[in-house]
Structures are given as C-alpha cells and as structure tokens.
C-alpha cells in the first residue's frame, strides 16, 4: 500500500508528480492512499513514493485541465478520484467526453465548484488600506474565507489586476502576499483586525443608488452573492433594508414613470404619420396620378403602376401584396394565378367583383429577371412604407366598412405588423389608415403550400375568412364559432 501526502501550497504540481510516478510503476488506484497536510501524520508512516518522471505517459489535454482545477477542491477524496480516472484513461481516453460516466460527472461537478469559488473570490474580496496612502506603492489587505483551496490558483488574477500596489489576501487556509511585484504564498491565519476604510461609506452609498428594486429577485441574488460572504463585504449592511423596502420603491417608480405606448404601437403610429395621404382628388384621379409616381425605385423597371379596381363606394376592400407579371402587363389587379384562385374562393363565399374594391399594398411589380421570365420578389419595408401613401388615399376615397388584408405585406401596410399571419388570420384589427382590417392568407401562399393537405386546409380557412367578411359588411348573422377576435 502506497501512502502519498501532498502539501497545501504547490498542490497541483505535487499531485501531478506523484501521480506520474505511481502510474509509471503501474500502481493501481486501490493500492494508493492519498492525503494532505491535514491528514493525521500516523497514517503516513511509510516514506512517500519517489518521483520518477516518465516521458512516455500521455493523457488527454482535457484531463490535465480537469486535474488542475479539481486538486484545489475541498473534497478529501479528490486526489483518489483523479488518480482513478487517470488510471482508466490510459486505456480509454474517450472517457473524458463520456457524459454518462459517473466518475467523470463527479469530477466535472468538483471542477465547477472550484471555478465558482474562484469567481466568488474575484468578486467579493474587499481590500482595506493598511499603509501610508502617499507612499510610492500603497499597501492593502483583505480577509476572505473561500469554500475551497482557491487562493493559489486565483492569486495570479490579483497580480495582474493590482500589479501597481502591495497587497495581501489573508484566509484561514493559504494567504497570498504581493510585495514589490513578487508573489509569496504562506499558511493561513486568523482573521486580522483591519482598519476602517474611509471610502467604504462612499461605496455603500453608490451600492444603494445602483440597486434597482423593480428587478429584485432574492433567491437569484443570494445564489450569486451567498450570505456566507456578506460579513466581509461592507455593502452587505445595506442589503436587508434594500430588500425590505424594494416593493414600496418599485411601486413608487412605476407611478412616477411616464406613460408611453407599447413599442409596436409607437412604431405603428410613427409609420402612420409618415404615410398618411394628403390626397384630396377623386378616385378616378388617383389612377391618373399613379402613372407618374416616383416615390420609390420600383417604377423604373415595372411596365406601369397598377391602381385599384372596383366601385368607389364598395363596402369591402381587398388588399393584396403587389401586381404580378400578368397584372403589370395588363394594368389590372388580381388577374394572374393568385387572382384566379381568389375568384374561386370569393365565388364560394358569395362575393362578386361588382361589390369589391381590389387593390395592392404596392402598386408596381418588383421582380428579378431570369432569361425571359420575370420572377416575383417580395417588396421591402421601405417600398411598402412609400406606397402606403397611395393605399391611404384609396381607403379615404372608398371608405370601406371592412378591409381584408391578404398576406404579410398587406397586413404590414394596413396594420403596421406583418408577423404571425397563421395565428392572426380570421382576426379583426385596427387599421393604420382608419377602419377595421380582417387578416387572412394570400392566395399565392395557398398555391405554394405543400403538402396537399396543408393547401386544402389553407384554402378552406381562406374561403371561411372571405365568407365572414361578406357577412360582416352585409350585416348578416355571424355564428358563435366563427365570431372574429378583435384586437386593438
């Protein structure tokens, strides 16, 4: 049986050398008893194993990183667990990535505990000045009580962070002393009687002022700032009072806050103000004025602008996305494949073209040329916004009882949002340009939908939405199971 005692300072290097020597002699984990300076001395009556370096011993880099952290844990079994895993990875290096291995999982848990303790040390060490404040190198000291043996592996962080001053971090385990740029580690000590710091009052005042009572979550706070550290943190004296008064302060903040519209409402209102039409002419004059529209660059490539079509006093306005290839050439809306599908659905719902005003959110055809074909492109937000001036003019002239917005582009142009059409279809919303808007699918979506079952379901819903729109504008009865949801 081999007995190995490891020092409190330099533990990582000592464990590595001892483990390498034992592994070189093929000593199995069951024949090794590990300990540290706190282990009773009679347990190690036999001399320790001499170190014998072996250059042919290789281990995964992930194991080296794991061991360099776990050796600093306070678990007395950490050395034995590490050596047992080291023994196994010699023949099975893949174990380091095996999340189902119980020993690897345990060591990963210990590693996480060490990293957490190091993080707490970096966050909660509070220095107090102990030297002459006008000396070339000011001197500070701090008392800290770590959960694990993390002073040595964390000391280099403080050397880099506070390299221009002398300092010491005193703990019950190991103490770190940094003087004139040199680090020295010594055994732990009892809690010292450190002087008061004149800056602590200012620090507590700052802490009180950055505390946000509306975001207080006590459990989460104590998880990040465990109470065991509070006694050595000057700002902690304010925490109980801040917790107790948080509800009242949060209510006062809410009452004093200015009343602002939701982000979506503010954006929609801004868009509405940008695109409210000042058109005062007749509906027929809109068609003539559209021919000369240069509000966006789409007019440069399109054959012509395609105005709305239908009675100037129609009760129901249908808004699509933009003209397609055939509409661009003919100058009339809804005559292409999507328009033909709309005609089928409208006929099924009992609607006729004579009772509808048909138009699009964008009046020019946007496309990409592929040979002789012109492939449809979805209009951009900027193009939709610029063309909303004409849509607003049409809505003012027609003054429909209800607008049906087909697809995302039409929904964006009429309500300010083109999102979640599947969830919003069948709903009635407030329109940007006045009136109410019923959201539904665009016929082109149904033409593209796959598989067939999806297209059939979408067509059924589309017909139902058009039927509902017809009954709403005609004052007909609407059954309870199809009563539209209305959102403001």
Short mmCIF file of C-alpha atoms in Angstrom, two decimals:
data_model
loop_
_atom_site.label_atom_id
_atom_site.label_comp_id
_atom_site.label_asym_id
_atom_site.label_seq_id
_atom_site.Cartn_x
_atom_site.Cartn_y
_atom_site.Cartn_z
CA UNK A 1 0.00 0.00 0.00
CA UNK A 2 1.41 3.40 -1.01
CA UNK A 3 0.78 6.49 1.14
CA UNK A 4 1.10 9.90 -0.54
CA UNK A 5 0.80 13.21 1.36
CA UNK A 6 0.53 16.41 -0.66
CA UNK A 7 1.47 19.92 0.52
CA UNK A 8 -1.04 22.70 0.98
CA UNK A 9 0.98 25.03 -1.28
CA UNK A 10 2.00 23.77 -4.73
CA UNK A 11 -0.64 21.03 -4.55
CA UNK A 12 -1.25 20.79 -8.28
CA UNK A 13 2.40 20.22 -9.19
CA UNK A 14 2.90 17.80 -6.30
CA UNK A 15 -0.13 15.72 -7.27
CA UNK A 16 0.97 15.60 -10.90
CA UNK A 17 4.46 14.36 -10.00
CA UNK A 18 3.16 11.78 -7.53
CA UNK A 19 0.50 10.51 -9.96
CA UNK A 20 3.05 10.26 -12.77
CA UNK A 21 5.43 8.27 -10.56
CA UNK A 22 2.69 5.88 -9.41
CA UNK A 23 1.44 5.41 -12.94
CA UNK A 24 4.98 4.76 -14.15
CA UNK A 25 5.29 1.95 -11.61
CA UNK A 26 1.81 0.66 -12.56
CA UNK A 27 0.48 1.07 -9.01
CA UNK A 28 -3.31 0.59 -9.20
CA UNK A 29 -5.63 3.11 -7.52
CA UNK A 30 -6.69 0.54 -4.94
CA UNK A 31 -3.10 0.42 -3.61
CA UNK A 32 -2.77 4.17 -3.01
CA UNK A 33 -3.92 6.22 -0.03
CA UNK A 34 -3.89 9.94 -0.68
CA UNK A 35 -3.83 12.70 1.91
CA UNK A 36 -2.81 16.28 2.55
CA UNK A 37 -1.27 18.28 5.36
CA UNK A 38 -4.46 17.97 7.39
CA UNK A 39 -4.29 14.16 7.39
CA UNK A 40 -3.17 12.61 10.71
CA UNK A 41 0.61 12.05 10.48
CA UNK A 42 0.50 8.44 11.72
CA UNK A 43 -1.33 7.46 8.55
CA UNK A 44 1.83 8.12 6.56
CA UNK A 45 4.42 6.15 8.48
CA UNK A 46 5.88 4.77 5.24
CA UNK A 47 8.08 7.08 3.15
CA UNK A 48 6.34 8.62 0.14
CA UNK A 49 6.83 7.21 -3.32
CA UNK A 50 9.88 8.75 -5.03
CA UNK A 51 9.09 10.76 -8.14
CA UNK A 52 10.10 9.10 -11.37
CA UNK A 53 9.32 11.11 -14.49
CA UNK A 54 8.13 9.13 -17.48
CA UNK A 55 8.15 10.83 -20.84
CA UNK A 56 6.07 8.07 -22.47
CA UNK A 57 2.98 8.72 -20.32
CA UNK A 58 0.37 10.72 -22.21
CA UNK A 59 -3.10 11.86 -21.15
CA UNK A 60 -5.82 13.88 -22.90
CA UNK A 61 -5.47 17.64 -22.54
CA UNK A 62 -8.97 17.75 -21.15
CA UNK A 63 -7.84 15.58 -18.23
CA UNK A 64 -4.92 17.93 -17.48
CA UNK A 65 -7.29 20.92 -17.38
CA UNK A 66 -9.72 18.99 -15.18
CA UNK A 67 -7.00 17.92 -12.73
CA UNK A 68 -5.54 21.44 -12.50
CA UNK A 69 -8.89 22.62 -11.14
CA UNK A 70 -10.10 19.64 -9.08
CA UNK A 71 -6.92 19.44 -6.96
CA UNK A 72 -8.00 22.71 -5.32
CA UNK A 73 -11.39 21.36 -4.20
CA UNK A 74 -12.00 20.71 -0.51
CA UNK A 75 -13.28 17.17 -1.10
CA UNK A 76 -10.79 14.83 0.72
CA UNK A 77 -11.34 12.19 -1.99
CA UNK A 78 -10.36 14.48 -4.86
CA UNK A 79 -6.83 13.08 -5.29
CA UNK A 80 -8.00 9.47 -5.24
CA UNK A 81 -10.79 10.20 -7.73
CA UNK A 82 -8.39 11.94 -10.10
CA UNK A 83 -5.86 9.12 -9.96
CA UNK A 84 -8.56 6.52 -10.53
CA UNK A 85 -9.70 8.37 -13.65
CA UNK A 86 -6.09 8.83 -14.78
CA UNK A 87 -5.62 5.06 -14.50
CA UNK A 88 -8.70 4.43 -16.65
CA UNK A 89 -7.99 6.97 -19.39
CA UNK A 90 -4.69 5.27 -20.18
CA UNK A 91 -6.66 2.58 -21.97
CA UNK A 92 -9.85 4.54 -22.67
CA UNK A 93 -9.07 8.22 -23.45
CA UNK A 94 -12.59 8.69 -24.80
CA UNK A 95 -13.88 8.58 -21.22
CA UNK A 96 -13.21 12.33 -20.91
CA UNK A 97 -16.11 13.02 -23.27
CA UNK A 98 -18.44 10.39 -21.79
CA UNK A 99 -21.17 12.38 -20.04
CA UNK A 100 -22.74 9.18 -18.74
CA UNK A 101 -19.68 8.07 -16.74
CA UNK A 102 -20.40 8.59 -13.04
CA UNK A 103 -16.81 9.35 -12.01
CA UNK A 104 -16.25 11.82 -14.82
CA UNK A 105 -19.54 13.51 -13.92
CA UNK A 106 -18.48 13.74 -10.26
CA UNK A 107 -15.13 15.29 -11.14
CA UNK A 108 -16.81 17.75 -13.51
CA UNK A 109 -19.02 18.75 -10.60
CA UNK A 110 -15.97 19.33 -8.40
CA UNK A 111 -14.35 21.33 -11.19
CA UNK A 112 -17.43 23.52 -11.44
CA UNK A 113 -17.36 24.10 -7.69
CA UNK A 114 -13.74 25.28 -7.85
CA UNK A 115 -14.47 27.64 -10.75
CA UNK A 116 -17.44 29.05 -8.86
CA UNK A 117 -15.30 29.61 -5.77
CA UNK A 118 -12.65 31.39 -7.87
CA UNK A 119 -15.33 33.60 -9.35
CA UNK A 120 -16.62 34.49 -5.88
CA UNK A 121 -13.12 35.31 -4.72
CA UNK A 122 -12.58 37.70 -7.64
CA UNK A 123 -15.94 39.33 -6.96
CA UNK A 124 -16.05 39.52 -3.16
CA UNK A 125 -12.51 40.28 -1.95
CA UNK A 126 -12.63 43.74 -0.34
CA UNK A 127 -9.28 45.45 0.27
CA UNK A 128 -8.60 47.97 3.02
CA UNK A 129 -5.62 50.28 3.01
CA UNK A 130 -3.05 49.46 5.71
CA UNK A 131 -0.06 51.55 4.63
CA UNK A 132 0.85 55.15 4.01
CA UNK A 133 -1.54 56.46 1.31
CA UNK A 134 1.17 58.74 -0.11
CA UNK A 135 3.86 56.03 -0.32
CA UNK A 136 5.23 55.14 -3.79
CA UNK A 137 3.48 51.76 -3.53
CA UNK A 138 0.31 51.81 -1.50
CA UNK A 139 -0.41 48.76 0.64
CA UNK A 140 -3.74 46.95 1.11
CA UNK A 141 -5.04 43.86 2.89
CA UNK A 142 -8.21 41.77 2.69
CA UNK A 143 -9.74 38.93 4.68
CA UNK A 144 -11.54 36.23 2.71
CA UNK A 145 -12.99 32.83 3.58
CA UNK A 146 -13.06 30.63 0.45
CA UNK A 147 -15.08 27.45 0.21
CA UNK A 148 -12.22 25.58 -1.48
CA UNK A 149 -8.43 25.93 -1.66
CA UNK A 150 -8.60 28.55 -4.39
CA UNK A 151 -6.17 31.23 -3.18
CA UNK A 152 -3.15 29.81 -5.04
CA UNK A 153 -4.80 29.27 -8.47
CA UNK A 154 -6.55 32.66 -8.26
CA UNK A 155 -3.65 34.76 -6.98
CA UNK A 156 -2.29 35.48 -10.48
CA UNK A 157 -5.53 37.28 -11.32
CA UNK A 158 -4.91 39.74 -8.49
CA UNK A 159 -1.24 40.09 -9.51
CA UNK A 160 -2.33 41.24 -12.96
CA UNK A 161 -5.19 43.37 -11.69
CA UNK A 162 -3.38 45.12 -8.86
CA UNK A 163 0.24 45.00 -10.00
CA UNK A 164 0.90 48.63 -9.07
CA UNK A 165 0.35 48.14 -5.33
CA UNK A 166 1.33 45.84 -2.49
CA UNK A 167 -1.43 43.67 -1.13
CA UNK A 168 -2.17 40.59 0.90
CA UNK A 169 -5.20 38.32 0.87
CA UNK A 170 -5.45 36.55 4.21
CA UNK A 171 -7.56 33.38 4.58
CA UNK A 172 -7.82 30.53 7.12
CA UNK A 173 -6.24 28.21 4.51
CA UNK A 174 -3.47 29.89 2.49
CA UNK A 175 -2.55 33.57 2.37
CA UNK A 176 -1.17 35.43 -0.64
CA UNK A 177 1.34 38.29 -0.24
CA UNK A 178 2.28 40.54 -3.16
CA UNK A 179 5.15 42.94 -2.46
CA UNK A 180 7.27 44.88 -4.95
CA UNK A 181 5.88 42.81 -7.80
CA UNK A 182 6.64 39.41 -6.25
CA UNK A 183 4.03 36.91 -5.07
CA UNK A 184 4.54 34.83 -1.93
CA UNK A 185 2.20 32.17 -0.54
CA UNK A 186 2.09 31.33 3.17
CA UNK A 187 -0.02 29.27 5.54
CA UNK A 188 -3.38 30.66 6.58
CA UNK A 189 -4.00 32.83 9.59
CA UNK A 190 -6.75 34.02 11.89
CA UNK A 191 -8.93 36.93 10.90
CA UNK A 192 -6.89 40.14 11.32
CA UNK A 193 -8.11 43.39 12.82
CA UNK A 194 -8.09 45.53 9.68
CA UNK A 195 -8.54 49.31 9.95
CA UNK A 196 -11.70 51.07 8.83
CA UNK A 197 -11.71 52.39 5.29
CA UNK A 198 -12.82 55.97 4.75
CA UNK A 199 -14.03 55.07 1.24
CA UNK A 200 -16.47 52.35 2.39
CA UNK A 201 -19.22 54.84 3.19
CA UNK A 202 -18.99 56.23 -0.34
CA UNK A 203 -19.01 52.68 -1.75
CA UNK A 204 -22.15 51.77 0.24
CA UNK A 205 -23.85 54.96 -0.99
CA UNK A 206 -23.01 54.02 -4.57
CA UNK A 207 -24.32 50.48 -3.99
CA UNK A 208 -27.61 51.84 -2.64
CA UNK A 209 -28.05 54.08 -5.68
CA UNK A 210 -27.43 51.41 -8.32
CA UNK A 211 -29.84 48.98 -6.63
CA UNK A 212 -32.97 48.54 -8.80
CA UNK A 213 -35.90 47.42 -6.60
CA UNK A 214 -38.04 46.57 -9.64
CA UNK A 215 -35.60 43.85 -10.70
CA UNK A 216 -35.01 42.31 -7.25
CA UNK A 217 -35.04 38.50 -7.12
CA UNK A 218 -33.88 37.50 -3.66
CA UNK A 219 -33.22 33.82 -4.42
CA UNK A 220 -31.20 34.64 -7.53
CA UNK A 221 -29.28 37.35 -5.67
CA UNK A 222 -28.33 35.00 -2.84
CA UNK A 223 -27.29 32.38 -5.38
CA UNK A 224 -24.83 34.84 -6.91
CA UNK A 225 -23.93 36.50 -3.59
CA UNK A 226 -24.20 33.78 -0.90
CA UNK A 227 -24.82 35.09 2.60
CA UNK A 228 -21.62 33.45 3.90
CA UNK A 229 -19.64 36.24 2.20
CA UNK A 230 -21.75 39.13 3.48
CA UNK A 231 -19.93 39.61 6.79
CA UNK A 232 -16.76 40.66 4.94
CA UNK A 233 -18.46 42.92 2.38
CA UNK A 234 -19.17 46.49 3.55
CA UNK A 235 -22.09 46.98 1.15
CA UNK A 236 -23.89 43.96 2.63
CA UNK A 237 -25.04 46.04 5.61
CA UNK A 238 -27.50 47.78 3.26
CA UNK A 239 -28.96 44.61 1.72
CA UNK A 240 -31.63 43.76 4.37
CA UNK A 241 -33.05 47.28 4.24
CA UNK A 242 -32.97 47.34 0.42
CA UNK A 243 -34.86 44.03 0.27
CA UNK A 244 -37.46 45.18 2.82
CA UNK A 245 -38.18 48.47 1.04
CA UNK A 246 -37.99 47.13 -2.53
CA UNK A 247 -41.78 46.58 -3.10
CA UNK A 248 -42.69 50.11 -2.00
CA UNK A 249 -39.86 51.66 -4.03
CA UNK A 250 -40.83 49.67 -7.11
CA UNK A 251 -44.43 50.89 -6.85
CA UNK A 252 -43.26 54.47 -6.47
CA UNK A 253 -41.05 54.12 -9.54
CA UNK A 254 -43.95 52.74 -11.58
CA UNK A 255 -46.25 55.56 -10.51
CA UNK A 256 -43.65 58.19 -11.36
CA UNK A 257 -42.75 56.69 -14.73
CA UNK A 258 -44.06 58.49 -17.85
CA UNK A 259 -46.86 56.78 -19.74
CA UNK A 260 -45.53 55.56 -23.08
CA UNK A 261 -47.24 53.49 -25.77
CA UNK A 262 -46.00 49.93 -26.36
CA UNK A 263 -43.07 49.68 -28.76
CA UNK A 264 -45.26 48.21 -31.52
CA UNK A 265 -47.90 50.91 -31.09
CA UNK A 266 -45.30 53.67 -31.17
CA UNK A 267 -43.78 52.24 -34.36
CA UNK A 268 -47.18 51.85 -35.97
CA UNK A 269 -48.15 55.41 -35.07
CA UNK A 270 -44.89 56.74 -36.49
CA UNK A 271 -45.42 54.83 -39.72
CA UNK A 272 -48.99 56.07 -39.93
CA UNK A 273 -47.89 59.69 -39.60
CA UNK A 274 -45.23 59.22 -42.30
CA UNK A 275 -47.65 57.69 -44.77
CA UNK A 276 -50.98 59.43 -44.20
CA UNK A 277 -52.08 60.56 -47.62
CA UNK A 278 -52.95 64.16 -48.31
CA UNK A 279 -54.86 63.22 -51.45
CA UNK A 280 -57.93 65.37 -52.00
CA UNK A 281 -58.83 64.43 -55.56
CA UNK A 282 -61.34 61.90 -56.83
CA UNK A 283 -60.88 58.13 -57.03
CA UNK A 284 -60.53 58.34 -60.82
CA UNK A 285 -57.81 60.95 -60.47
CA UNK A 286 -55.80 58.59 -58.26
CA UNK A 287 -55.37 56.25 -61.24
CA UNK A 288 -54.02 59.06 -63.40
CA UNK A 289 -51.68 60.33 -60.66
CA UNK A 290 -50.28 56.84 -60.09
CA UNK A 291 -48.89 56.79 -63.62
CA UNK A 292 -46.38 59.44 -62.66
CA UNK A 293 -45.45 58.00 -59.24
CA UNK A 294 -41.72 58.02 -58.44
CA UNK A 295 -41.96 57.61 -54.65
CA UNK A 296 -39.67 54.53 -54.84
CA UNK A 297 -37.39 52.94 -57.45
CA UNK A 298 -39.86 50.21 -58.49
CA UNK A 299 -41.31 52.47 -61.20
CA UNK A 300 -38.01 52.30 -63.10
CA UNK A 301 -38.41 48.63 -64.13
CA UNK A 302 -42.15 47.99 -63.93
CA UNK A 303 -44.27 48.34 -67.09
CA UNK A 304 -46.81 50.52 -65.33
CA UNK A 305 -48.45 51.25 -62.00
CA UNK A 306 -51.49 49.08 -61.27
CA UNK A 307 -54.21 51.03 -59.42
CA UNK A 308 -57.13 49.56 -57.54
CA UNK A 309 -60.25 48.43 -59.33
CA UNK A 310 -63.89 48.39 -58.27
CA UNK A 311 -66.74 50.60 -57.09
CA UNK A 312 -65.62 53.85 -55.46
CA UNK A 313 -68.13 53.22 -52.66
CA UNK A 314 -67.52 49.48 -52.10
CA UNK A 315 -68.23 48.21 -48.60
CA UNK A 316 -65.40 45.66 -48.78
CA UNK A 317 -61.83 46.42 -49.84
CA UNK A 318 -59.43 43.55 -50.66
CA UNK A 319 -55.72 44.38 -50.29
CA UNK A 320 -53.07 42.07 -51.73
CA UNK A 321 -49.28 42.36 -51.91
CA UNK A 322 -48.31 43.78 -55.32
CA UNK A 323 -49.07 43.26 -59.01
CA UNK A 324 -47.70 40.10 -60.60
CA UNK A 325 -46.29 39.63 -64.10
CA UNK A 326 -49.70 39.49 -65.80
CA UNK A 327 -51.11 42.38 -63.76
CA UNK A 328 -48.08 44.51 -64.63
CA UNK A 329 -48.63 43.96 -68.35
CA UNK A 330 -52.43 44.39 -68.30
CA UNK A 331 -52.62 47.23 -65.74
CA UNK A 332 -55.38 45.49 -63.73
CA UNK A 333 -55.12 43.79 -60.31
CA UNK A 334 -55.88 40.13 -59.50
CA UNK A 335 -55.85 38.55 -62.97
CA UNK A 336 -52.89 36.17 -62.56
CA UNK A 337 -52.86 32.68 -60.95
CA UNK A 338 -53.30 34.08 -57.44
CA UNK A 339 -56.12 36.32 -58.65
CA UNK A 340 -57.88 33.35 -60.29
CA UNK A 341 -57.67 31.42 -57.02
CA UNK A 342 -59.10 34.45 -55.25
CA UNK A 343 -62.01 34.49 -57.71
CA UNK A 344 -62.78 30.84 -56.86
CA UNK A 345 -62.71 31.49 -53.13
CA UNK A 346 -64.74 34.69 -53.46
CA UNK A 347 -67.40 32.91 -55.55
CA UNK A 348 -67.55 30.13 -52.93
CA UNK A 349 -68.06 32.82 -50.26
CA UNK A 350 -70.80 34.56 -52.28
CA UNK A 351 -68.74 37.63 -53.20
CA UNK A 352 -68.71 39.23 -56.64
CA UNK A 353 -66.23 41.65 -58.21
CA UNK A 354 -69.01 44.20 -58.58
CA UNK A 355 -69.15 44.53 -54.78
CA UNK A 356 -65.41 44.60 -54.11
CA UNK A 357 -62.65 47.16 -54.42
CA UNK A 358 -59.45 45.23 -55.27
CA UNK A 359 -56.04 46.79 -54.78
CA UNK A 360 -52.49 46.04 -53.61
CA UNK A 361 -50.25 47.42 -50.88
CA UNK A 362 -47.55 48.13 -53.52
CA UNK A 363 -48.58 49.41 -56.94
CA UNK A 364 -45.54 48.44 -59.06
CA UNK A 365 -44.28 44.93 -59.92
CA UNK A 366 -40.99 44.02 -58.24
CA UNK A 367 -39.12 41.18 -59.94
CA UNK A 368 -35.82 39.51 -60.80
CA UNK A 369 -35.18 38.66 -64.47
CA UNK A 370 -34.18 35.09 -65.29
CA UNK A 371 -33.87 34.87 -69.01
CA UNK A 372 -37.23 35.84 -70.44
CA UNK A 373 -39.01 35.15 -67.16
CA UNK A 374 -39.69 37.76 -64.51
CA UNK A 375 -39.62 36.19 -61.04
CA UNK A 376 -41.65 37.87 -58.29
CA UNK A 377 -39.71 39.48 -55.43
CA UNK A 378 -41.23 40.48 -52.12
CA UNK A 379 -41.28 44.27 -51.64
CA UNK A 380 -39.10 45.76 -48.91
CA UNK A 381 -40.34 47.59 -45.84
CA UNK A 382 -39.21 50.90 -47.35
CA UNK A 383 -41.14 50.24 -50.56
CA UNK A 384 -44.26 49.27 -48.60
CA UNK A 385 -43.99 52.43 -46.49
CA UNK A 386 -43.59 54.71 -49.51
CA UNK A 387 -46.52 53.17 -51.37
CA UNK A 388 -48.73 53.38 -48.27
CA UNK A 389 -49.39 56.99 -49.30
CA UNK A 390 -51.46 55.70 -52.24
CA UNK A 391 -53.16 52.98 -50.20
CA UNK A 392 -54.18 55.58 -47.64
CA UNK A 393 -55.66 57.72 -50.44
CA UNK A 394 -57.68 54.75 -51.74
CA UNK A 395 -59.01 53.92 -48.29
CA UNK A 396 -60.07 57.54 -47.75
CA UNK A 397 -61.85 57.66 -51.09
CA UNK A 398 -63.60 54.27 -50.86
CA UNK A 399 -64.25 54.39 -47.09
CA UNK A 400 -65.00 50.63 -46.89
CA UNK A 401 -66.78 49.08 -43.94
CA UNK A 402 -64.06 46.42 -43.76
CA UNK A 403 -60.62 45.82 -45.29
CA UNK A 404 -59.37 42.27 -45.94
CA UNK A 405 -55.57 42.15 -45.80
CA UNK A 406 -54.27 39.10 -47.68
CA UNK A 407 -50.80 38.05 -46.55
CA UNK A 408 -47.91 39.58 -44.62
CA UNK A 409 -47.26 42.57 -46.90
CA UNK A 410 -50.90 43.66 -46.86
CA UNK A 411 -51.10 43.15 -43.09
CA UNK A 412 -47.97 45.27 -42.61
CA UNK A 413 -49.31 48.05 -44.84
CA UNK A 414 -52.73 48.14 -43.19
CA UNK A 415 -51.98 47.35 -39.51
CA UNK A 416 -48.26 48.03 -39.03
CA UNK A 417 -47.33 44.37 -38.46
CA UNK A 418 -46.77 41.59 -40.97
CA UNK A 419 -45.90 38.90 -38.42
CA UNK A 420 -47.64 35.62 -37.49
CA UNK A 421 -50.30 35.59 -40.24
CA UNK A 422 -51.23 31.97 -39.47
CA UNK A 423 -52.07 32.91 -35.88
CA UNK A 424 -53.77 36.20 -36.77
CA UNK A 425 -55.95 35.05 -39.67
CA UNK A 426 -59.63 35.43 -39.00
CA UNK A 427 -58.97 38.29 -36.57
CA UNK A 428 -60.13 41.88 -36.94
CA UNK A 429 -57.61 44.58 -36.04
CA UNK A 430 -57.49 48.37 -36.08
CA UNK A 431 -56.23 49.78 -39.38
CA UNK A 432 -53.40 52.30 -39.68
CA UNK A 433 -55.43 54.34 -42.16
CA UNK A 434 -58.72 54.04 -40.30
CA UNK A 435 -61.40 51.36 -40.25
CA UNK A 436 -61.10 47.69 -39.36
CA UNK A 437 -58.90 45.07 -41.01
CA UNK A 438 -59.55 41.32 -41.28
CA UNK A 439 -56.32 39.32 -41.65
CA UNK A 440 -56.21 36.26 -43.94
CA UNK A 441 -53.88 34.30 -46.22
CA UNK A 442 -52.67 35.48 -49.61
CA UNK A 443 -53.83 33.20 -52.46
CA UNK A 444 -50.20 32.81 -53.57
CA UNK A 445 -49.44 31.17 -50.20
CA UNK A 446 -52.12 28.58 -50.91
CA UNK A 447 -50.73 27.92 -54.39
CA UNK A 448 -47.26 27.26 -52.94
CA UNK A 449 -48.35 25.31 -49.84
CA UNK A 450 -47.13 21.73 -49.51
CA UNK A 451 -48.19 19.04 -48.90
CA UNK A 452 -51.64 18.96 -50.44
CA UNK A 453 -53.34 18.64 -47.04
CA UNK A 454 -51.81 21.94 -45.94
CA UNK A 455 -53.00 23.69 -49.10
CA UNK A 456 -56.51 22.26 -48.69
CA UNK A 457 -56.70 23.44 -45.08
CA UNK A 458 -55.42 26.90 -46.02
CA UNK A 459 -57.98 27.15 -48.86
CA UNK A 460 -60.78 26.16 -46.50
CA UNK A 461 -59.70 28.84 -43.99
CA UNK A 462 -59.32 31.42 -46.76
CA UNK A 463 -62.86 30.78 -48.02
CA UNK A 464 -64.18 30.95 -44.47
CA UNK A 465 -62.48 34.32 -43.91
CA UNK A 466 -63.94 35.77 -47.11
CA UNK A 467 -67.39 34.45 -46.19
CA UNK A 468 -67.06 36.03 -42.75
CA UNK A 469 -66.04 39.35 -44.32
CA UNK A 470 -69.06 39.26 -46.61
CA UNK A 471 -71.47 38.64 -43.75
CA UNK A 472 -69.91 41.40 -41.63
CA UNK A 473 -70.29 44.11 -44.29
CA UNK A 474 -73.79 42.94 -45.26
CA UNK A 475 -74.98 42.89 -41.66
CA UNK A 476 -75.72 39.17 -41.85
CA UNK A 477 -75.63 36.77 -38.93
CA UNK A 478 -72.25 35.54 -37.72
CA UNK A 479 -72.29 32.20 -35.89
CA UNK A 480 -70.65 31.99 -32.44
CA UNK A 481 -67.96 29.58 -33.61
CA UNK A 482 -66.73 31.98 -36.29
CA UNK A 483 -67.11 35.25 -34.38
CA UNK A 484 -63.93 37.19 -35.17
CA UNK A 485 -61.47 38.10 -32.46
CA UNK A 486 -61.00 41.84 -32.31
CA UNK A 487 -57.69 43.33 -31.22
CA UNK A 488 -57.00 46.98 -30.77
#
